Amino acid sequence: MITHVLSDIEGTTTSIAFVHRSLFPYAASALEAFLAAHGDEPEVAAILADVPGDPLTTLREWMAADAKVTPLKALQGLIWAQGYADGALRGHLWPDVADELRAWHARGLHLAIYSSGSEQAQRLLFRHSEAGDLEPLFEGFFDTRMGAKREAQSYTRIAEAWGAAPASILFLSDVAEELDAARAAGLATCQLVRPEDGTLPSGRHPEAADFKAVNSLLAA
C-alpha cells in the first residue's frame, strides 16, 4: 500500500521552461552582483570554499553546463531567495498539482520532494508558488546531498531518512532513468508524461498525464 509520495519538480510539478527560462537566467544575471554584495557572509563563503579555481568563472561554467553540483545549487537557492523576496519570481506549478497535493495531504498521505535543486530552492518554489504557500504540505525536501537521482542508493537513503519502507513510497518523475533507479531501490514508480514539456513515455513504468491520473495508482 502506498502511504508516501515522493515527487520530482522539473517536468513533474513544474514546467521545464520555468526552470530554464526564468530561474536559471535570473540566477545567472544576478550572480556577480550577489557575490559582490554577499560573498563575505559566512553562508556564502562556506559555499564558495567548495568551488574550485576562480569561483565566478567556475560557477558560470557550471551554470552553462547545468551541472548538478551541490555548491552551485546551494548558491542558486540563495539568489532565488532574493528574487522571491523581491517579488521578481513566483514558483510555477502545473494547474493539476496544487489541488492534488492538498487532497493527498488531507487523506493522510506523506509527501516529500526529491530534486537536484537545493533544499532551500525547493522550499522557496513551493512557499512562493502561484497557488499559494504549499510548503507545509511536505515532510521533507531531499536534494543531491542524498546522492545522484539516477543512483538506486539515493532512494534507499531517502527511505531510511523518511522512516518509510521503500515499497510504501511512490516516486513521481518525468525522467525514466531516475525512475529506474528508484525501482531498483524497491520504490513504486510513475512517469509523468506532460506533452507541454515534450516528455516521451519510456514504456518501463506506469504513466500519468497529470497528478489527477496518479490517483489510480494510489487507489491500488
GROMACS .gro file of N, CA and C in nm, residues 10 60 150:
model
    9
   10GLU      N    1   1.113   1.954  -1.163
   10GLU     CA    2   1.123   1.996  -1.303
   10GLU      C    3   1.065   1.891  -1.396
   60ARG      N    4   3.008   3.015  -1.339
   60ARG     CA    5   2.949   3.042  -1.471
   60ARG      C    6   2.961   2.920  -1.562
  150ARG      N    7   1.999   0.935  -1.036
  150ARG     CA    8   1.997   0.815  -1.118
  150ARG      C    9   2.071   0.699  -1.052
   0.00000   0.00000   0.00000
